[in-house]
Coordinates of C-alpha atoms in Angstrom, one line a residue:
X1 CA 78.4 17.5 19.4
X2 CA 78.5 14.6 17.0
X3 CA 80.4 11.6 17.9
X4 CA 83.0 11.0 15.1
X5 CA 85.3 7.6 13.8
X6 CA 88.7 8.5 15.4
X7 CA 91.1 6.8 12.2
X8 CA 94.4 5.4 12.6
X9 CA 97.4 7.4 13.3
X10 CA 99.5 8.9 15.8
X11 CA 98.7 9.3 19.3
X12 CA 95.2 8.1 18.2
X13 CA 94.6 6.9 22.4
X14 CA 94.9 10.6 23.1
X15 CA 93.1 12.0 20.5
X16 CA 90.1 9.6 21.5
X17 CA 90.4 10.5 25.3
X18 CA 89.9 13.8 24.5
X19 CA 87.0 13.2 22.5
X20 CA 85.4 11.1 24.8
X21 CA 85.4 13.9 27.3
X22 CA 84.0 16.7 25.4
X23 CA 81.1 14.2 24.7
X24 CA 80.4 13.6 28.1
X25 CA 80.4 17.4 29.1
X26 CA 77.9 18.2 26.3
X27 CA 75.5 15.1 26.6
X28 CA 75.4 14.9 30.5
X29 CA 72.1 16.6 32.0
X30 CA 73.0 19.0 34.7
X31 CA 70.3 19.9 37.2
X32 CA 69.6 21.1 41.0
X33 CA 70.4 18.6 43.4
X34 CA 70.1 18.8 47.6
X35 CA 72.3 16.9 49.8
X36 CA 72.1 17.4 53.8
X37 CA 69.7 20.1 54.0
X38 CA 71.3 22.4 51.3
X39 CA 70.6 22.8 47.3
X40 CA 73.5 22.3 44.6
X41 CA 73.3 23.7 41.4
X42 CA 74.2 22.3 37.6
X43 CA 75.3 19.0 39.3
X44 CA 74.7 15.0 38.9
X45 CA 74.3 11.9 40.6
X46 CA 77.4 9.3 40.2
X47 CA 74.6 6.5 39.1
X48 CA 73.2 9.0 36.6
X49 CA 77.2 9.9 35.0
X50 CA 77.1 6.1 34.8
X51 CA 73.8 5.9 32.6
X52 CA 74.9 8.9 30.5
X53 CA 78.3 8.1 29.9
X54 CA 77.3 4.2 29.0
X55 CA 75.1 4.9 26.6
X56 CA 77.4 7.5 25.1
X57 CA 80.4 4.7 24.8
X58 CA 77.9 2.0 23.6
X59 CA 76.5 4.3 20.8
X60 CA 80.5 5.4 19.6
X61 CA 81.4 3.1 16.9
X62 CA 85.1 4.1 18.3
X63 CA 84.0 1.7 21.4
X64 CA 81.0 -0.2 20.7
X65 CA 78.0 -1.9 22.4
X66 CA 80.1 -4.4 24.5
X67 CA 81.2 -2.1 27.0
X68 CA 79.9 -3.1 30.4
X69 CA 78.8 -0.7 32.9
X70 CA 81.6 -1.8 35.2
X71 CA 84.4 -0.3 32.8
X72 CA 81.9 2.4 32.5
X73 CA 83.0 3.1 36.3
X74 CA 86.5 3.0 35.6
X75 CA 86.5 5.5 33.6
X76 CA 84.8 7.7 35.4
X77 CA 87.2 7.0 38.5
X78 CA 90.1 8.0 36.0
X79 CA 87.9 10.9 35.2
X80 CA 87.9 11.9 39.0
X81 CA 91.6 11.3 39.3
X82 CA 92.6 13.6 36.3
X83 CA 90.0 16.7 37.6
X84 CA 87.4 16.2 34.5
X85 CA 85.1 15.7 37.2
X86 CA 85.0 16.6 40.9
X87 CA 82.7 16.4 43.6
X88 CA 80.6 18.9 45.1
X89 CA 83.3 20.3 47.5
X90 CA 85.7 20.6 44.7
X91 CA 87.6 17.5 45.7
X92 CA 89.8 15.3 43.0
X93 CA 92.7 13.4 42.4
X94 CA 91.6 10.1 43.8
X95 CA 89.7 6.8 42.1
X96 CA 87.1 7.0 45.0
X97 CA 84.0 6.9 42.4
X98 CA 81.2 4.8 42.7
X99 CA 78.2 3.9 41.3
X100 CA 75.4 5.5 43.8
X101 CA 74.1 8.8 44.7
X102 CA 76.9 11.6 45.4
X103 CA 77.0 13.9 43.8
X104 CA 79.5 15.5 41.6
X105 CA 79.9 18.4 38.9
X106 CA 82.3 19.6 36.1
X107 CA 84.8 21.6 37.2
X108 CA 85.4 25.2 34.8
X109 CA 87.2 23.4 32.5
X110 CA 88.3 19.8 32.0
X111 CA 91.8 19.4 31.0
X112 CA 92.5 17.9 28.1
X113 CA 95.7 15.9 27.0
X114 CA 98.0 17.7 25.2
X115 CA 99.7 16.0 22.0
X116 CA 103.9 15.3 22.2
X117 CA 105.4 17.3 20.1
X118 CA 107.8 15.6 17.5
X119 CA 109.5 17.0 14.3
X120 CA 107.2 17.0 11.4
X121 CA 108.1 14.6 8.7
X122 CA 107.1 14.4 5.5
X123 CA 105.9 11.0 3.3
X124 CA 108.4 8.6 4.2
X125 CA 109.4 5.5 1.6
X126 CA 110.9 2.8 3.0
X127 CA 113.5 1.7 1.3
X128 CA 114.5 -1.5 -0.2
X129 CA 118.0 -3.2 0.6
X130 CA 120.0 -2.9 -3.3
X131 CA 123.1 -5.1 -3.7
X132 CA 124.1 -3.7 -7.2
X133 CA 126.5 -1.6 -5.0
X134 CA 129.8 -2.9 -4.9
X135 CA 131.0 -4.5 -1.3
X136 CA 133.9 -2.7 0.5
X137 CA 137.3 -5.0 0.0
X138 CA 136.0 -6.9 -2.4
X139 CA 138.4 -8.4 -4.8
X140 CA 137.4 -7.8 -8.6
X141 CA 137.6 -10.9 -10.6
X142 CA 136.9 -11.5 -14.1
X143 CA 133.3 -13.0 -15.0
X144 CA 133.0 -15.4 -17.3
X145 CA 130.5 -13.9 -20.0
X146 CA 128.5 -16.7 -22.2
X147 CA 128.4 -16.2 -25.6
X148 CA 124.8 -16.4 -27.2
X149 CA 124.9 -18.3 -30.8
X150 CA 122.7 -17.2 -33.7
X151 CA 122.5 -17.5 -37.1
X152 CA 121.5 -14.5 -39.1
X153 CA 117.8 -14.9 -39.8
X154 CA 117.9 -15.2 -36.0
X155 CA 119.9 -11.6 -35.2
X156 CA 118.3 -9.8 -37.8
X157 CA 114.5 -10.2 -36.7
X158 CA 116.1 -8.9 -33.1
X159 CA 117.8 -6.0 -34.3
X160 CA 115.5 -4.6 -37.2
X161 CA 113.6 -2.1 -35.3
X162 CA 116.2 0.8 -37.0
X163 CA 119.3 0.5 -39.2
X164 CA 122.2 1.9 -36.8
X165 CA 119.8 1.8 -33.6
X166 CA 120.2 -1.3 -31.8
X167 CA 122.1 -1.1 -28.9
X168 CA 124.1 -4.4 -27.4
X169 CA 123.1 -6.3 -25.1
X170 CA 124.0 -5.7 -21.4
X171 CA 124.3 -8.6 -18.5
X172 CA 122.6 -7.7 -15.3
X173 CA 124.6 -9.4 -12.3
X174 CA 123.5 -9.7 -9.2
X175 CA 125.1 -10.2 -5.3
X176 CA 124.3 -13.5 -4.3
X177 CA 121.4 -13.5 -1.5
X178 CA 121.9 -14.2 1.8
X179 CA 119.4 -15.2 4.5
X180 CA 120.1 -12.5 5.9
X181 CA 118.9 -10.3 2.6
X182 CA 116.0 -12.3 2.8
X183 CA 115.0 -11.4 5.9
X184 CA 115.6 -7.5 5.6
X185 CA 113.5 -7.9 2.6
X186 CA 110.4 -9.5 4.1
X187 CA 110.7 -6.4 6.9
X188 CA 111.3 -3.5 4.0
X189 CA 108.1 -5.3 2.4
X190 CA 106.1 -6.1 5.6
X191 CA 106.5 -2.2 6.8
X192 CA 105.9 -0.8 3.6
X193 CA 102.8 -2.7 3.0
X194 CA 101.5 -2.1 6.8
X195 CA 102.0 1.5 6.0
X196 CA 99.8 1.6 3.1
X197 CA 96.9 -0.5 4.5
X198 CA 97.4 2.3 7.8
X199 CA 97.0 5.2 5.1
X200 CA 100.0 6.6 7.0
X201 CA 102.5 8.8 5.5
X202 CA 105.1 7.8 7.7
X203 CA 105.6 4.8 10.9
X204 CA 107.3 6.9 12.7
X205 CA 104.7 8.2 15.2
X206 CA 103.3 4.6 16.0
X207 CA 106.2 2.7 15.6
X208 CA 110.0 2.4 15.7
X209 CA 110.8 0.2 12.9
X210 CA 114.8 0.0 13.9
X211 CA 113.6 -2.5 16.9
X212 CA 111.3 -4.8 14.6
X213 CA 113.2 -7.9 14.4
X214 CA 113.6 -9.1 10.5
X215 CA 114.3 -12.7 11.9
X216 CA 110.9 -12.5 13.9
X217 CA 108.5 -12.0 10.7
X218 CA 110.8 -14.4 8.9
X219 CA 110.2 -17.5 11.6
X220 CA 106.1 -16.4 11.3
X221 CA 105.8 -16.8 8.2
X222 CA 107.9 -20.0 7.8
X223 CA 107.8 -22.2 11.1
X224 CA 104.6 -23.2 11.1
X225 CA 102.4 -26.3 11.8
X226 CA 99.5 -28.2 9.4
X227 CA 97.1 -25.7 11.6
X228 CA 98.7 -22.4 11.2
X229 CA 100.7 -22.4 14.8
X230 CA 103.7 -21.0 14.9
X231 CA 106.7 -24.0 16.1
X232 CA 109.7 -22.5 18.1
X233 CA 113.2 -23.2 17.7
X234 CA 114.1 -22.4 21.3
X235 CA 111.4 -25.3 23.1
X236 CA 112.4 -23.6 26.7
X237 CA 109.9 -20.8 25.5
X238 CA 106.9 -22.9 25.0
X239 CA 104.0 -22.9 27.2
X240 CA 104.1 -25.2 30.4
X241 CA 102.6 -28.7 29.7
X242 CA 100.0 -28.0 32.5
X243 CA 98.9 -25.2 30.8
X244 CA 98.9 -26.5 27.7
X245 CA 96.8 -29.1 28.8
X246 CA 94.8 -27.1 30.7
X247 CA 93.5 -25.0 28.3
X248 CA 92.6 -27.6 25.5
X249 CA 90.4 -28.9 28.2
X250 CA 88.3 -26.3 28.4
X251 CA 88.3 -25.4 24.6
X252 CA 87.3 -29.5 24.0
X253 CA 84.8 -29.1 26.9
X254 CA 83.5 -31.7 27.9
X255 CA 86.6 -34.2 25.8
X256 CA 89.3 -33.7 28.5
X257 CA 91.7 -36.3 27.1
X258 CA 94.7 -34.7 28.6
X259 CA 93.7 -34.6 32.4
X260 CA 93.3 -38.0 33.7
X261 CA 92.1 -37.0 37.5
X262 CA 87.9 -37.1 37.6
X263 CA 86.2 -34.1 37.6
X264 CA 84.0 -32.1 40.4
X265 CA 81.4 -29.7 40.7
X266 CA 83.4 -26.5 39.2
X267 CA 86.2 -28.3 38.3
X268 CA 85.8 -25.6 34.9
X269 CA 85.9 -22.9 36.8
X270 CA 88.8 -23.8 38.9
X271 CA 90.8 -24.6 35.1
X272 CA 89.9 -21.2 33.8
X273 CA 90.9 -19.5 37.2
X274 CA 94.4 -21.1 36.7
X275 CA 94.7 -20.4 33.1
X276 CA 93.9 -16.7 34.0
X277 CA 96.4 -16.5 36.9
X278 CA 99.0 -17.5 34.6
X279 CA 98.6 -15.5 32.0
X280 CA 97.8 -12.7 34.3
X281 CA 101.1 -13.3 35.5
X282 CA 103.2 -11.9 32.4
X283 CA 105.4 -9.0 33.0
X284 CA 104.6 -7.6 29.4
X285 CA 101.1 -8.0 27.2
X286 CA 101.4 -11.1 24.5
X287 CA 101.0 -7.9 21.8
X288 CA 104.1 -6.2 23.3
X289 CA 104.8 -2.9 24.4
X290 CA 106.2 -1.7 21.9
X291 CA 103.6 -2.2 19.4
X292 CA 100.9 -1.1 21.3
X293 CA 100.5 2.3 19.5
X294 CA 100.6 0.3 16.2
X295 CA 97.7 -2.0 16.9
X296 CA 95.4 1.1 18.5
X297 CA 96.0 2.8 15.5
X298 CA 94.4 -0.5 13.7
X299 CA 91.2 -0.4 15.7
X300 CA 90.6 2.9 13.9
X301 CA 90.3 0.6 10.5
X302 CA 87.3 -1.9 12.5
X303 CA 84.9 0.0 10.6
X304 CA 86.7 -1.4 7.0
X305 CA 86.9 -5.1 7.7
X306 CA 89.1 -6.5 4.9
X307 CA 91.7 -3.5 6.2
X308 CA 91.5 -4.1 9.3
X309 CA 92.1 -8.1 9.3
X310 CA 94.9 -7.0 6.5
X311 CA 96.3 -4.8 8.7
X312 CA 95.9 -7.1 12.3
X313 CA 97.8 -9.8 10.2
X314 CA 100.4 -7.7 9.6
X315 CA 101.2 -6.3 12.3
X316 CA 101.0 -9.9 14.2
X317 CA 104.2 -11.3 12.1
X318 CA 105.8 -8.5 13.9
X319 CA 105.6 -9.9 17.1
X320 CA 108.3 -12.3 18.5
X321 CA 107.2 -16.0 17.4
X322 CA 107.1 -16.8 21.1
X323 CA 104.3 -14.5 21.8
X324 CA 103.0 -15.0 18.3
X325 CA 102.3 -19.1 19.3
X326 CA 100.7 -18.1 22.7
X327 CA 98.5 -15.7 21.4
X328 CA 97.2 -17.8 18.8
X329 CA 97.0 -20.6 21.4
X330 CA 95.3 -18.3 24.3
X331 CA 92.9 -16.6 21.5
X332 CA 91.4 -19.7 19.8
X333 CA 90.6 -21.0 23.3
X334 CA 88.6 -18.1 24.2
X335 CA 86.7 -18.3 21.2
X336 CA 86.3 -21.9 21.5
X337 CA 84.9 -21.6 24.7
X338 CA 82.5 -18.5 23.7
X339 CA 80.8 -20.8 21.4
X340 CA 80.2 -24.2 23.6
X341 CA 77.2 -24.6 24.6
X342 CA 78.1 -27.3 26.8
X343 CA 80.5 -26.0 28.8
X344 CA 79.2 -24.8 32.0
X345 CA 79.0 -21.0 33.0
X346 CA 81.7 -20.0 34.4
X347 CA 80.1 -17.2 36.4
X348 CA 77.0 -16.7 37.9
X349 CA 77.4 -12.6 36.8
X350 CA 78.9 -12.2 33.6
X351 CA 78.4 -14.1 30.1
X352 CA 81.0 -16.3 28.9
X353 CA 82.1 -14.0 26.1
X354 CA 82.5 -10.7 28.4
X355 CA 84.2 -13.2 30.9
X356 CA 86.6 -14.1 28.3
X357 CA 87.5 -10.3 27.0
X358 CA 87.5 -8.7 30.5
X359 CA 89.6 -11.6 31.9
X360 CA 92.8 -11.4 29.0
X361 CA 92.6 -7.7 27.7
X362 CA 95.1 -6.7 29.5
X363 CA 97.3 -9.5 28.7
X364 CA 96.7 -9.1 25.3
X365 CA 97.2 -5.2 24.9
X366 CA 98.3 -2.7 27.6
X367 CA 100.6 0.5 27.9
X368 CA 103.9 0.4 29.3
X369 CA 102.7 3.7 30.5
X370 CA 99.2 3.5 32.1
X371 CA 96.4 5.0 29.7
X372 CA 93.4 6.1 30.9
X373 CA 91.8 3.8 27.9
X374 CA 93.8 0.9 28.1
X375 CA 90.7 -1.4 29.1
X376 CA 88.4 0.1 26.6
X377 CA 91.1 -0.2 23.6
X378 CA 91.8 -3.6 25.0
X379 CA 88.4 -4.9 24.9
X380 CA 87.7 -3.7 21.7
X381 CA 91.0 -5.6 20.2
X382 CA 90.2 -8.5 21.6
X383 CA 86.8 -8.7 20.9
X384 CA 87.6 -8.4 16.9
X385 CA 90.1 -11.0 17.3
X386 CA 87.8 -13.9 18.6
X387 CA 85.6 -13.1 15.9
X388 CA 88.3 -13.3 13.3
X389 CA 91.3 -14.8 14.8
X390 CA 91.7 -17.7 12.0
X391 CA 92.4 -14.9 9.1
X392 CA 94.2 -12.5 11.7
X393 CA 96.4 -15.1 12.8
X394 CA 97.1 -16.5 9.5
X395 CA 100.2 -15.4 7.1
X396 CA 99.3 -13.0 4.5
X397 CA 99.1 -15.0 1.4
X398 CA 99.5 -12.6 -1.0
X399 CA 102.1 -10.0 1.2
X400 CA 104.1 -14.1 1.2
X401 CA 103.6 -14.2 -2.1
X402 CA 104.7 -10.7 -3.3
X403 CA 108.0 -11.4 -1.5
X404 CA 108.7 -14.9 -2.0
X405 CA 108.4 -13.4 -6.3
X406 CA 110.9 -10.4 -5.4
X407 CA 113.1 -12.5 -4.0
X408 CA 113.5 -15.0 -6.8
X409 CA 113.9 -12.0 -9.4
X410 CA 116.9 -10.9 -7.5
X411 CA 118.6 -14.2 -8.1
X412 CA 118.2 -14.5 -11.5
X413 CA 121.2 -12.7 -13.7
X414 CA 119.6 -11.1 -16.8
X415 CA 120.7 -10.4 -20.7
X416 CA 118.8 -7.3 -21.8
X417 CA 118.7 -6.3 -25.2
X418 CA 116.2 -3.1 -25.5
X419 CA 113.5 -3.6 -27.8
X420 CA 114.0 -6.9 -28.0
X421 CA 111.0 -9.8 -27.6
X422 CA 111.8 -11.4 -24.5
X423 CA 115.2 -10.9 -22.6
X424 CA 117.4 -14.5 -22.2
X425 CA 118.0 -15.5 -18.3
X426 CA 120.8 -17.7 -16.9
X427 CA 121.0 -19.0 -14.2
X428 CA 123.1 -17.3 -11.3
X429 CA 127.4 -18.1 -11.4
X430 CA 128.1 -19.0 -7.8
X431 CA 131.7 -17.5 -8.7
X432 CA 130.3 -14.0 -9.7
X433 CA 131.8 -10.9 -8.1
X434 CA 131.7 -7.1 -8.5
X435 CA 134.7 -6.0 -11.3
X436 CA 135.0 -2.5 -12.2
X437 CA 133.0 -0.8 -15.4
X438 CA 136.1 -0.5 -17.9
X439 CA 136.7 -4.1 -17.1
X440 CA 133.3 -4.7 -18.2
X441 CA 133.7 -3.3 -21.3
X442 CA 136.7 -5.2 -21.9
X443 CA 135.4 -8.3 -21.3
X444 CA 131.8 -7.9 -23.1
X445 CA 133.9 -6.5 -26.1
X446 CA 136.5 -9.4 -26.2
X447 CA 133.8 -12.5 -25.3
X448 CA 131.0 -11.1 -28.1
X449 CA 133.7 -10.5 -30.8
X450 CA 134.0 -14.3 -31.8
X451 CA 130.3 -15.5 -31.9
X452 CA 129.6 -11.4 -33.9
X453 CA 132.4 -12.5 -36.1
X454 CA 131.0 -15.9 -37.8
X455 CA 127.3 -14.3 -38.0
X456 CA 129.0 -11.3 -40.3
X457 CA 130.7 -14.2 -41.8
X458 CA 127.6 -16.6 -42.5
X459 CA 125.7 -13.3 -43.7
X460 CA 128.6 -12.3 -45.9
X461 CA 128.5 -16.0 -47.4
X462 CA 124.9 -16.7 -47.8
X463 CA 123.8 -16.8 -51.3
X464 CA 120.1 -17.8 -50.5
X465 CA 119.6 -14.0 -49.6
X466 CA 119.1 -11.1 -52.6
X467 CA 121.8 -8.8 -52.7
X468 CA 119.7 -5.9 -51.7
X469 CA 118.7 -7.8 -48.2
X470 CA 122.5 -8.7 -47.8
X471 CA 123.8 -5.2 -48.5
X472 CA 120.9 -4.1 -45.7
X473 CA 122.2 -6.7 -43.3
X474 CA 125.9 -5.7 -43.4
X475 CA 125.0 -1.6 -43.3
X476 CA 123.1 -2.5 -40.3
X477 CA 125.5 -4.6 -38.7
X478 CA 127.8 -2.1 -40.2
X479 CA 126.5 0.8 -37.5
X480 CA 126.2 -1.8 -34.5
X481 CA 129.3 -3.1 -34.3
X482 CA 131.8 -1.1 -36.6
X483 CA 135.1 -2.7 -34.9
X484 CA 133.8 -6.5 -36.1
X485 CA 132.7 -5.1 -39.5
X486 CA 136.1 -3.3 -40.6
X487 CA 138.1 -6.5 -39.2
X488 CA 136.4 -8.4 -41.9
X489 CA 136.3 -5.8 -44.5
X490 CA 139.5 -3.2 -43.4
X491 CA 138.9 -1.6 -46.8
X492 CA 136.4 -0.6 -49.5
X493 CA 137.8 -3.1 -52.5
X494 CA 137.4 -6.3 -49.6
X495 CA 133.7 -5.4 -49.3
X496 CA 133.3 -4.9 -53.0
X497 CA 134.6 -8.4 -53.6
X498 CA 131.2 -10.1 -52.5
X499 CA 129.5 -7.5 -55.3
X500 CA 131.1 -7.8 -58.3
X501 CA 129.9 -5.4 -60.8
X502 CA 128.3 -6.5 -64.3
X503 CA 130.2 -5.9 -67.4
X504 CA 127.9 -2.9 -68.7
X505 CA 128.7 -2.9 -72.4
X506 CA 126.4 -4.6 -74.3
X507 CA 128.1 -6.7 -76.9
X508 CA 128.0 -6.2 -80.0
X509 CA 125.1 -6.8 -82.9
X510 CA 126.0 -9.0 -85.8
X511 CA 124.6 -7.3 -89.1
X512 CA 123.6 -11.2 -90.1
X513 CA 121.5 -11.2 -87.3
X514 CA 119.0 -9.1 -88.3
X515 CA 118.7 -10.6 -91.6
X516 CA 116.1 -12.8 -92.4
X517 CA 116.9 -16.5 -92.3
X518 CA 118.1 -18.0 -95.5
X519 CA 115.3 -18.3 -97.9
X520 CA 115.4 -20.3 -101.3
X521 CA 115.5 -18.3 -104.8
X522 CA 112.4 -17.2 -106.2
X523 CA 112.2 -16.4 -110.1
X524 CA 110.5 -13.3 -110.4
X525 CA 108.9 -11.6 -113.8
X526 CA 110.3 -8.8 -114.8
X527 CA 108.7 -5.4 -116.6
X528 CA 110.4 -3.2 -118.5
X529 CA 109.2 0.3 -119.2

């Protein structure tokens, strides 16, 4: 059996577990074993499970080479307790593994995890908050419409796509937005766009988007600092100072500015044992419970690295901005301290960089529930976000941008004409409010019919024009607005009066003037016959 990516998507920590045990029961060598005098058939040392199911983990591009062969033995000590294993007198159901020589076997079958079973639903779209709807109890007020001036040359190059096809123009209000639109607009946007970099048809299964906090993603975006770190309103939920300070002395190892006492042999490792007691300490991971399905589900993206820092970033704004600041705080320092070369080991076991995961995985990401690959999961999270925890932790420029450009089209209020060039914008009326559509009507008929009356009028008058492009004007504004035309011309004769026919009988010829002009008397000979 080939070891396969597990994607994002529901239940994804399952689906994974599962996989992870039929592996193991198809790559792990089974052979004869004796033990006290007596043979055992198709079974396997603990210290050889190890080996096999180490390299198995290392090789799956869902875990990756940085598992250590101690969480190796965790697992299989969750395999014990959960009967995928037992030992050779059929006993399970405690986390009594260990990395020697007993001997254990596969029971018949191993039991896998069954999935929860929710309603199907189908592709959701998340929907946008609309304020073109009228409020409840609001009073309707007349708005003051503004009356565009234009001369004719002007109006007829906007209206001569077709004689009798141009519609008038409609005014586009819009609700005044509140912060409050605002910030339901940068969640609609944030969850929509999380849910396309996922490739999920629906949040539903990883997340429960009614208790993301709109106000949250709002202060993580906005509140921040020249480098990027989230400032909190509320300063009683900022990190102790002696934390504070005891962590930027080991990430500006050996520049410890903020701790005046001297130092000792392993002072650092005494600073990083407090740092890790604290933070050890937390009643909930810095990534939440809540979101934990949401940011498993991104590890099955690690293999498409632009998606999965787009979608990491993401689904960081979500958090509150309290555990937002701390994580960006507590990451940086680990991978800070990864990288100096001049800070001294801090144990005599383990390198720095698998200290650093193995000591604040589970602060970082953990089940509310206990998984039986929490630490694996864990490990795998964190180790993606030392390695890229300045563009995780950053806002999305262009999801910021995107919203901040929404946002300032919905306060504009718009005069469409259709099939015009370009459509005119004014600026918002603080005073505007919702009136009905037969007020509406009213009021664009009423405010248009003045500035529509002096353009039929300047048309009517110009002499500059040929009297084939006037009469083509007036037809068309004729069709357009018919109500303005017959108040200026209520009958056929008023109209005729700016065409005045030509009188045409042609006057009369004068015999003389088809005679030859006057010539003098010539004396001619004359012949008789």
């Amino acid at each position: 059996m080939e070891p396969r990516l597990v994607g994002p998507g529901p239940y994804r920590a399952t689906r994974l577990w599962n996989e992870i045990i039929e592996l193991f029961r198809a790559g792990m060598p089974l052979r004869k074993h004796r033990c006290r005098f007596k043979s055992y058939e198709r079974c396997f040392k603990a210290s050889e499970a190890v080996d096999c199911l180490h390299e198995l983990l290392g090789s799956n591009q869902n875990f990756g080479p940085e598992v250590t062969r101690n969480q190796t033995v965790k697992l299989l000590k969750k395999f014990l307790k959960n009967h995928v294993i037992e030992d050779i007198k059929g006993r399970w159901g405690k986390e009594d593994f260990q990395d020697d020589g007993h001997l254990y076997r596969f029971p018949p079958s191993s039991p896998l995890k069954s999935y929860p079973k929710k309603p199907s639903c189908g592709k959701e779209v998340i929907k946008f908050p609309d304020w073109n709807e009228p409020k409840a109890g609001t009073s309707q007020e007349h708005i003051p419409v503004k009356s565009v001036m234009m001369n004719s040359e002007m109006w007829y190059k906007r209206h001569s796509i077709a004689i009798g096809e141009v519609p008038a123009c409609k005014l586009v209000f819009r609700r005044e937005v509140t912060q409050r639109n605002i910030e339901e607009i940068w969640k609609s946007m944030t969850l929509s766009r999380l849910q396309k970099v996922l490739g999920l048809d629906s949040l539903d299964e990883v997340l429960d988007t009614k208790l993301v906090n709109s106000n949250h993603i709002v202060q993580n975006a906005y509140n921040v600092n020249k480098q990027g770190i989230v400032t909190l309103e509320d300063k009683s939920k900022e990190l102790p100072h002696w934390i504070l300070s005891a962590m930027k002395c080991l990430a500006n190892w050996p520049s410890c500015s903020d701790l005046k006492q001297p130092t000792y042999s392993g002072f650092e490792r005494d600073v990083f044992k407090t740092i890790v007691d604290y933070f050890g300490q937390t009643k909930e991971p810095l990534l939440t419970f809540h979101f934990f399905d949401v940011f498993v589900s991104v590890l099955g993206l690690l293999q498409k690295h632009s998606k999965a820092i787009e979608a990491l970033q993401i689904s960081c704004l979500l958090l509150p901005p309290e555990n937002r600041k701390r994580l960006q705080l507590l990451v940086r320092m680990m991978a800070r301290i990864s990288l100096n070369k001049d800070l001294p080991p801090l144990s005599e076991s383990v390198r720095t960089r698998t200290l650093m995961v193995q000591a604040f995985s589970r602060c970082i990401l953990c089940s509310k529930d206990e998984m039986d690959l929490d630490e694996l999961l864990a490990a795998k999270l964190v180790s993606f976000l030392m390695d890229n925890y300045q563009e995780i932790l950053s806002v999305p420029s262009a999801l910021k941008s995107s919203i901040e450009e929404h946002v300032v089209q919905l306060q504009r209020v718009q005069i469409k004409y259709a099939g015009a060039d370009t459509d005119v914008t004014f600026p918002p009326p603080s005073f505007c409010h919702q009136i009905s559509t037969d007020e509406f009507e009213y009021q664009r008929a009423t405010g248009t019919q003045e500035p529509l009356a002096a353009l039929l009028e300047e048309i009517a008058m110009n002499k500059e024009i040929s009297v084939k492009d006037k009469k083509k004007k007036l037809k068309q504004f004729q069709k357009s607005y018919p109500e303005v035309y017959r108040v200026r011309f209520p009958t056929p004769e008023t109209e005729a009066v700016l065409f005045p026919e030509r009188n045409k009988q042609k006057a009369p010829i004068l015999m003389w003037a088809l005679k030859k002009p006057f010539q003098p008397f010539h004396r001619t000979r004359s012949f008789r016959m």
